[in-house]
């Protein structure tokens, strides 16, 4: 039997550095696997091979029925929990919800988080070398759809020996992937957890994404997307794009409570000429500058376009009930009251379609002032309901194991 390497095998409790929290998965090590092609994409183009970088947390059980797949959002990646070293200042992006005793409990589940195809954190994407040219793919990397990510994730599941996930979980763009899993591979997941997501973007959302892309492509250093060949980077454009996006992830109330009209520098004193800077201005610039030093502009363009293109019911006569009639799993849907980018109405549309398709669904609308970012942040009610649902997933798994997978 092939051995599955997990983070539990890489680091034991006794080897946990003293400074890390007791409910952390500890020090984790990214893994990678290269998949041979041909891998045909939704656009019709073919990749001869591709590499995915991923992390695992917890231990895969004997019948391989306790796997949970984490689908990341726009700027996410494989490092969802734990630390890469004792010196890391911050854990993975969803560490509050993944770990021992947390809602996605690594004492019960084998959790897999990956950097999607097209990403810029090690998986094959625009920053990778195009084998046909020996240069970075850049703007020549094929356009992707959510179904391409799902198909590549299915190949990763095959590599890990997982025929059926206990749950596929995702927030925002990750929730779209989770829903696509339920339609493309209905027998390969028992639960689908969709958080702060939608069946398709509104015109306003597409407009925000296009504005962000224009900020990137208008930067003189963009060089038609071939900036890596010229050893440059459209840092300013990417920073502005992130600032635009970040504003939409926050609520007016959340920004008001956090910053109000407080000044970082300057004064409004009459008779004094001094440049005024608000705290919120400084915060946005910091977010933009930090992001532009760690993310690839072509990847940002590719990911936002995939987000725009997603429409769950398009090929089902624009009928979401007809689309969801293909699902075989149970659903948990969560939305947040102040999220105006993926408003609760969008989650209620999903819930209504599932109910009309006679698919079991649990829906919760959580009070939060934190906007779209609420799905990433601590919130007692969200944490409790998420944990309760996942505990039921674990109990069901212990009682019945995996469903039979049909060809």
Coordinates of C-alpha atoms in Angstrom, one line a residue:
X1 CA 0.0 0.0 0.0
X2 CA 1.3 3.4 -0.9
X3 CA 2.1 5.6 2.1
X4 CA 0.4 8.9 2.3
X5 CA 2.6 11.6 3.7
X6 CA 0.7 13.9 6.1
X7 CA 1.7 16.7 8.3
X8 CA 1.1 14.5 11.3
X9 CA 3.8 12.2 10.0
X10 CA 6.1 15.2 9.4
X11 CA 5.8 16.7 12.9
X12 CA 4.6 15.1 16.1
X13 CA 3.0 16.8 19.1
X14 CA 6.2 16.2 21.1
X15 CA 8.2 18.0 18.4
X16 CA 5.9 21.0 18.3
X17 CA 7.9 24.2 18.9
X18 CA 7.0 25.6 22.3
X19 CA 5.9 29.0 21.0
X20 CA 3.1 27.6 18.8
X21 CA -0.6 27.4 20.0
X22 CA -1.7 24.0 21.3
X23 CA -4.5 23.9 18.8
X24 CA -2.3 24.5 15.8
X25 CA -1.5 21.8 13.2
X26 CA 2.1 22.9 13.9
X27 CA 5.0 23.2 11.4
X28 CA 3.8 22.0 8.0
X29 CA 5.7 21.3 4.8
X30 CA 4.3 22.0 1.3
X31 CA 4.3 19.0 -1.1
X32 CA 4.0 19.0 -4.8
X33 CA 3.1 16.5 -7.5
X34 CA 3.4 16.8 -11.3
X35 CA 0.6 15.2 -13.3
X36 CA 1.3 13.9 -16.8
X37 CA -1.0 15.2 -19.6
X38 CA -2.7 15.6 -21.8
X39 CA -4.9 17.8 -19.6
X40 CA -7.6 19.4 -21.7
X41 CA -8.9 22.7 -20.5
X42 CA -12.4 24.2 -20.9
X43 CA -11.0 26.6 -23.5
X44 CA -9.9 23.7 -25.6
X45 CA -6.2 24.1 -25.1
X46 CA -4.1 21.2 -23.6
X47 CA -1.4 21.2 -21.0
X48 CA 1.3 18.5 -21.6
X49 CA 1.7 18.3 -17.8
X50 CA 1.1 20.5 -14.7
X51 CA 2.2 20.7 -11.1
X52 CA 0.1 21.3 -8.0
X53 CA 1.5 22.4 -4.7
X54 CA -0.5 21.3 -1.6
X55 CA -0.5 20.8 2.1
X56 CA -2.2 18.2 4.2
X57 CA -3.2 18.3 7.9
X58 CA -4.3 15.4 10.0
X59 CA -4.2 11.6 9.1
X60 CA -6.0 9.8 6.3
X61 CA -8.0 6.9 7.9
X62 CA -7.9 3.3 6.7
X63 CA -10.8 3.5 4.3
X64 CA -9.8 7.0 3.2
X65 CA -13.2 8.4 3.9
X66 CA -12.2 11.4 6.1
X67 CA -10.7 13.6 3.5
X68 CA -11.8 17.3 3.4
X69 CA -10.8 19.5 0.4
X70 CA -10.3 23.2 0.9
X71 CA -10.9 25.3 -2.2
X72 CA -9.3 28.7 -2.0
X73 CA -10.6 32.1 -3.0
X74 CA -9.1 34.6 -5.3
X75 CA -5.8 35.3 -3.6
X76 CA -5.6 32.2 -1.5
X77 CA -3.1 29.3 -1.8
X78 CA -2.1 26.0 -0.3
X79 CA -1.0 27.4 3.1
X80 CA -4.3 27.3 4.9
X81 CA -3.2 26.3 8.4
X82 CA -0.1 26.0 10.6
X83 CA 3.3 27.5 10.2
X84 CA 6.2 26.9 7.8
X85 CA 8.8 27.7 10.4
X86 CA 9.0 28.7 14.1
X87 CA 9.8 32.2 12.9
X88 CA 6.5 32.7 10.9
X89 CA 4.7 35.7 12.2
X90 CA 1.3 34.5 10.8
X91 CA -0.2 31.1 10.3
X92 CA -2.0 29.9 7.2
X93 CA -4.9 32.0 5.9
X94 CA -7.7 29.8 7.5
X95 CA -5.9 28.7 10.6
X96 CA -8.7 29.9 12.9
X97 CA -11.0 27.2 11.3
X98 CA -8.5 24.3 10.6
X99 CA -6.7 22.4 13.4
X100 CA -7.2 20.2 16.4
X101 CA -10.6 20.9 18.0
X102 CA -11.4 23.6 15.4
X103 CA -14.4 23.5 13.1
X104 CA -12.5 21.5 10.5
X105 CA -10.9 19.3 13.2
X106 CA -7.7 17.6 12.1
X107 CA -8.2 15.0 14.9
X108 CA -11.1 13.8 12.8
X109 CA -10.3 14.8 9.2
X110 CA -7.5 14.6 6.7
X111 CA -7.5 18.1 5.2
X112 CA -6.1 18.9 1.8
X113 CA -5.4 22.5 0.7
X114 CA -3.8 23.3 -2.6
X115 CA -2.6 26.2 -4.8
X116 CA -4.9 26.0 -7.8
X117 CA -3.7 25.6 -11.3
X118 CA -2.8 29.0 -12.6
X119 CA -1.7 30.2 -9.2
X120 CA 1.6 31.8 -8.3
X121 CA 2.7 29.9 -5.2
X122 CA 4.3 26.9 -6.9
X123 CA 1.5 25.4 -9.0
X124 CA 1.8 25.7 -12.8
X125 CA 0.7 29.1 -13.8
X126 CA 1.7 32.3 -15.6
X127 CA 5.0 32.5 -13.7
X128 CA 6.0 29.0 -14.7
X129 CA 8.2 28.2 -17.7
X130 CA 6.4 27.5 -20.9
X131 CA 8.1 24.3 -22.2
X132 CA 7.5 25.4 -25.8
X133 CA 9.4 28.7 -25.5
X134 CA 11.7 28.3 -22.4
X135 CA 10.3 31.6 -21.1
X136 CA 7.6 32.4 -18.5
X137 CA 4.1 31.7 -19.7
X138 CA 3.0 35.2 -18.8
X139 CA -0.1 36.3 -20.7
X140 CA 0.1 33.2 -22.9
X141 CA -1.0 30.9 -20.1
X142 CA -4.4 29.5 -21.1
X143 CA -7.6 31.0 -19.6
X144 CA -9.1 28.9 -16.9
X145 CA -12.6 28.1 -15.7
X146 CA -13.7 26.8 -12.3
X147 CA -14.2 23.4 -13.8
X148 CA -10.6 23.2 -14.8
X149 CA -9.6 23.6 -11.1
X150 CA -12.1 21.0 -10.1
X151 CA -10.8 18.5 -12.7
X152 CA -7.2 19.1 -11.5
X153 CA -8.3 18.7 -7.9
X154 CA -10.0 15.4 -8.8
X155 CA -6.6 14.2 -10.2
X156 CA -5.0 15.3 -6.9
X157 CA -7.6 13.2 -5.0
X158 CA -6.7 10.2 -7.2
X159 CA -3.0 10.8 -6.4
X160 CA -3.8 10.8 -2.7
X161 CA -6.0 7.7 -3.0
X162 CA -9.2 9.5 -2.1
X163 CA -12.2 8.3 -4.1
X164 CA -14.8 10.4 -2.1
X165 CA -14.4 13.5 0.0
X166 CA -16.2 13.7 3.3
X167 CA -16.6 17.4 2.4
X168 CA -15.5 19.9 -0.1
X169 CA -15.3 23.3 1.5
X170 CA -14.8 26.8 0.0
X171 CA -15.5 30.5 0.6
X172 CA -16.2 33.0 -2.1
X173 CA -14.5 31.8 -5.3
X174 CA -13.8 28.6 -3.3
X175 CA -17.5 28.1 -2.8
X176 CA -18.0 28.3 -6.5
X177 CA -15.5 25.4 -6.9
X178 CA -17.3 23.4 -4.2
X179 CA -20.6 23.8 -6.1
X180 CA -18.9 22.8 -9.3
X181 CA -17.6 19.7 -7.6
X182 CA -21.2 18.7 -6.6
X183 CA -22.2 18.8 -10.3
X184 CA -19.1 17.5 -12.0
X185 CA -18.3 14.6 -9.5
X186 CA -21.6 14.1 -7.6
X187 CA -20.5 10.7 -6.3
X188 CA -17.1 11.9 -5.0
X189 CA -18.3 14.1 -2.1
X190 CA -20.8 13.6 0.7
X191 CA -21.0 17.2 1.8
X192 CA -20.6 20.6 0.1
X193 CA -19.9 23.6 2.3
X194 CA -20.4 26.9 0.4
X195 CA -19.6 30.1 2.4
X196 CA -20.2 33.7 1.2
X197 CA -20.6 32.7 -2.4
X198 CA -22.9 32.9 -5.4
X199 CA -24.0 30.9 -8.5
X200 CA -22.7 33.8 -10.7
X201 CA -21.4 37.3 -10.4
X202 CA -23.5 40.4 -10.6
X203 CA -22.7 43.1 -13.2
X204 CA -21.4 45.2 -10.4
X205 CA -19.0 42.5 -9.3
X206 CA -17.7 42.1 -12.8
X207 CA -17.2 45.9 -13.0
X208 CA -15.1 45.9 -9.9
X209 CA -12.9 43.1 -11.3
X210 CA -12.5 44.9 -14.6
X211 CA -11.5 48.1 -12.9
X212 CA -8.9 46.2 -11.0
X213 CA -7.6 44.6 -14.2
X214 CA -7.4 48.0 -15.8
X215 CA -5.3 49.3 -13.0
X216 CA -2.8 46.5 -13.6
X217 CA -2.7 46.7 -17.4
X218 CA -2.4 50.5 -17.3
X219 CA 0.8 50.3 -15.3
X220 CA 3.7 51.1 -17.8
X221 CA 5.7 48.2 -16.3
X222 CA 3.0 45.7 -17.3
X223 CA 4.7 45.4 -20.7
X224 CA 1.7 43.5 -22.3
X225 CA 2.0 40.9 -19.5
X226 CA 5.6 40.1 -20.4
X227 CA 7.1 41.9 -17.4
X228 CA 9.0 38.9 -16.1
X229 CA 11.0 38.7 -19.4
X230 CA 12.0 42.3 -18.9
X231 CA 12.8 41.7 -15.2
X232 CA 10.2 44.2 -14.0
X233 CA 6.8 44.1 -12.3
X234 CA 3.7 46.4 -12.5
X235 CA 3.8 46.8 -8.7
X236 CA 1.8 50.1 -8.6
X237 CA -1.0 48.7 -10.8
X238 CA -1.3 45.5 -8.8
X239 CA -1.3 47.5 -5.5
X240 CA -4.2 49.7 -6.8
X241 CA -6.0 46.5 -8.0
X242 CA -5.7 45.1 -4.5
X243 CA -6.9 48.3 -2.9
X244 CA -10.0 48.3 -5.1
X245 CA -10.7 44.6 -4.3
X246 CA -10.1 45.1 -0.6
X247 CA -12.6 47.9 -0.3
X248 CA -15.3 45.5 -1.7
X249 CA -14.4 42.9 0.9
X250 CA -15.1 45.2 3.8
X251 CA -18.3 46.8 4.9
X252 CA -19.0 50.5 5.4
X253 CA -19.8 49.8 9.1
X254 CA -16.6 47.8 9.5
X255 CA -14.4 50.4 8.0
X256 CA -16.1 53.1 10.1
X257 CA -15.6 51.3 13.3
X258 CA -12.0 50.4 12.6
X259 CA -10.9 53.8 11.2
X260 CA -13.6 56.4 11.1
X261 CA -12.1 59.7 10.0
X262 CA -9.1 59.3 12.2
X263 CA -5.9 61.0 11.0
X264 CA -2.6 59.2 10.6
X265 CA -0.8 62.5 10.0
X266 CA -1.5 66.2 9.3
X267 CA -3.9 68.6 10.8
X268 CA -7.0 70.6 9.9
X269 CA -6.0 73.5 12.2
X270 CA -6.7 76.8 10.5
X271 CA -3.6 78.6 9.4
X272 CA -1.5 75.5 9.2
X273 CA -0.7 74.0 5.7
X274 CA 0.1 70.4 6.2
X275 CA -0.8 67.3 4.1
X276 CA -3.5 65.3 5.7
X277 CA -3.5 61.5 5.6
X278 CA -6.5 59.5 7.0
X279 CA -5.8 56.1 8.8
X280 CA -7.9 54.3 6.2
X281 CA -5.7 55.7 3.4
X282 CA -2.6 54.3 5.1
X283 CA -4.3 51.0 5.7
X284 CA -5.2 50.5 2.0
X285 CA -1.7 51.5 0.8
X286 CA -0.2 49.0 3.2
X287 CA -2.6 46.2 1.9
X288 CA -1.8 47.1 -1.7
X289 CA 2.0 47.3 -1.1
X290 CA 2.1 44.0 0.8
X291 CA 0.0 42.2 -1.8
X292 CA 2.0 43.5 -4.7
X293 CA 5.2 42.0 -3.3
X294 CA 3.7 38.4 -3.0
X295 CA 1.3 38.0 -5.9
X296 CA 1.6 37.8 -9.7
X297 CA -0.3 40.3 -11.8
X298 CA -1.0 37.9 -14.6
X299 CA -2.4 35.4 -12.1
X300 CA -4.6 38.1 -10.6
X301 CA -6.0 38.8 -14.1
X302 CA -6.5 35.1 -14.8
X303 CA -8.3 34.5 -11.5
X304 CA -10.6 37.4 -11.7
X305 CA -11.6 36.4 -15.2
X306 CA -12.4 32.9 -14.0
X307 CA -14.5 34.5 -11.3
X308 CA -16.4 36.6 -13.9
X309 CA -16.9 33.6 -16.2
X310 CA -18.4 31.3 -13.6
X311 CA -22.1 30.6 -14.1
X312 CA -23.3 27.4 -12.4
X313 CA -26.5 27.0 -14.4
X314 CA -25.3 28.3 -17.8
X315 CA -25.2 24.8 -19.4
X316 CA -28.4 23.7 -17.7
X317 CA -30.7 26.1 -19.6
X318 CA -29.9 28.8 -17.0
X319 CA -32.0 26.8 -14.5
X320 CA -30.3 26.4 -11.2
X321 CA -32.8 23.8 -10.0
X322 CA -32.0 21.7 -13.1
X323 CA -28.3 22.1 -12.4
X324 CA -28.5 21.1 -8.7
X325 CA -30.7 18.1 -9.6
X326 CA -27.4 16.4 -10.6
X327 CA -26.0 16.8 -7.0
X328 CA -26.0 13.9 -4.6
X329 CA -24.5 15.5 -1.5
X330 CA -25.7 17.5 1.4
X331 CA -25.1 21.2 1.6
X332 CA -24.2 23.8 4.2
X333 CA -24.6 27.4 3.1
X334 CA -23.4 30.4 5.1
X335 CA -23.7 34.1 4.4
X336 CA -22.9 37.3 6.4
X337 CA -25.3 40.2 6.9
X338 CA -22.9 43.0 5.9
X339 CA -21.4 41.2 2.9
X340 CA -22.4 43.3 0.0
X341 CA -20.0 41.7 -2.5
X342 CA -21.6 38.3 -2.1
X343 CA -24.8 39.3 -0.3
X344 CA -27.0 36.9 1.7
X345 CA -29.6 37.1 -1.2
X346 CA -27.1 35.2 -3.4
X347 CA -26.9 32.4 -0.8
X348 CA -30.7 32.3 -0.4
X349 CA -30.9 31.8 -4.2
X350 CA -28.7 28.8 -3.9
X351 CA -30.7 27.5 -0.9
X352 CA -34.0 27.9 -2.8
X353 CA -32.7 26.1 -5.9
X354 CA -31.4 23.2 -3.7
X355 CA -34.7 22.9 -1.9
X356 CA -36.6 22.8 -5.2
X357 CA -34.2 20.2 -6.4
X358 CA -34.9 18.1 -3.3
X359 CA -31.3 18.3 -2.1
X360 CA -30.7 18.5 1.7
X361 CA -29.5 21.9 2.6
X362 CA -28.7 23.8 5.8
X363 CA -28.5 27.6 5.6
X364 CA -27.3 30.2 8.1
X365 CA -27.1 33.9 7.8
X366 CA -24.6 35.2 10.3
X367 CA -24.6 38.6 11.9
X368 CA -21.2 40.3 11.2
X369 CA -20.0 43.9 10.5
X370 CA -16.9 42.6 8.7
X371 CA -18.3 42.4 5.1
X372 CA -17.1 39.7 2.7
X373 CA -13.9 39.1 4.7
X374 CA -16.1 37.7 7.6
X375 CA -15.7 34.2 6.3
X376 CA -12.0 34.4 7.1
X377 CA -12.3 36.0 10.6
X378 CA -13.2 34.9 14.1
X379 CA -16.9 34.9 14.8
X380 CA -18.5 32.9 17.6
X381 CA -21.8 32.1 15.9
X382 CA -20.1 31.2 12.6
X383 CA -17.5 29.1 14.4
X384 CA -20.2 27.2 16.4
X385 CA -22.5 26.4 13.5
X386 CA -19.6 25.5 11.3
X387 CA -18.2 23.2 14.0
X388 CA -21.6 21.6 14.7
X389 CA -22.1 20.8 11.0
X390 CA -18.6 19.3 10.6
X391 CA -19.0 17.3 13.7
X392 CA -22.1 15.8 12.1
X393 CA -20.1 15.1 9.0
X394 CA -17.6 13.2 11.2
X395 CA -20.3 11.3 13.1
X396 CA -21.9 10.3 9.8
X397 CA -18.6 9.2 8.4
X398 CA -17.9 7.0 11.5
X399 CA -21.3 5.4 11.3
X400 CA -21.5 4.7 7.6
X401 CA -18.2 5.4 5.9
X402 CA -18.0 6.4 2.2
X403 CA -20.9 5.9 -0.2
X404 CA -20.5 3.5 -3.0
X405 CA -18.8 5.3 -5.9
X406 CA -20.3 4.5 -9.3
X407 CA -18.5 4.7 -12.5

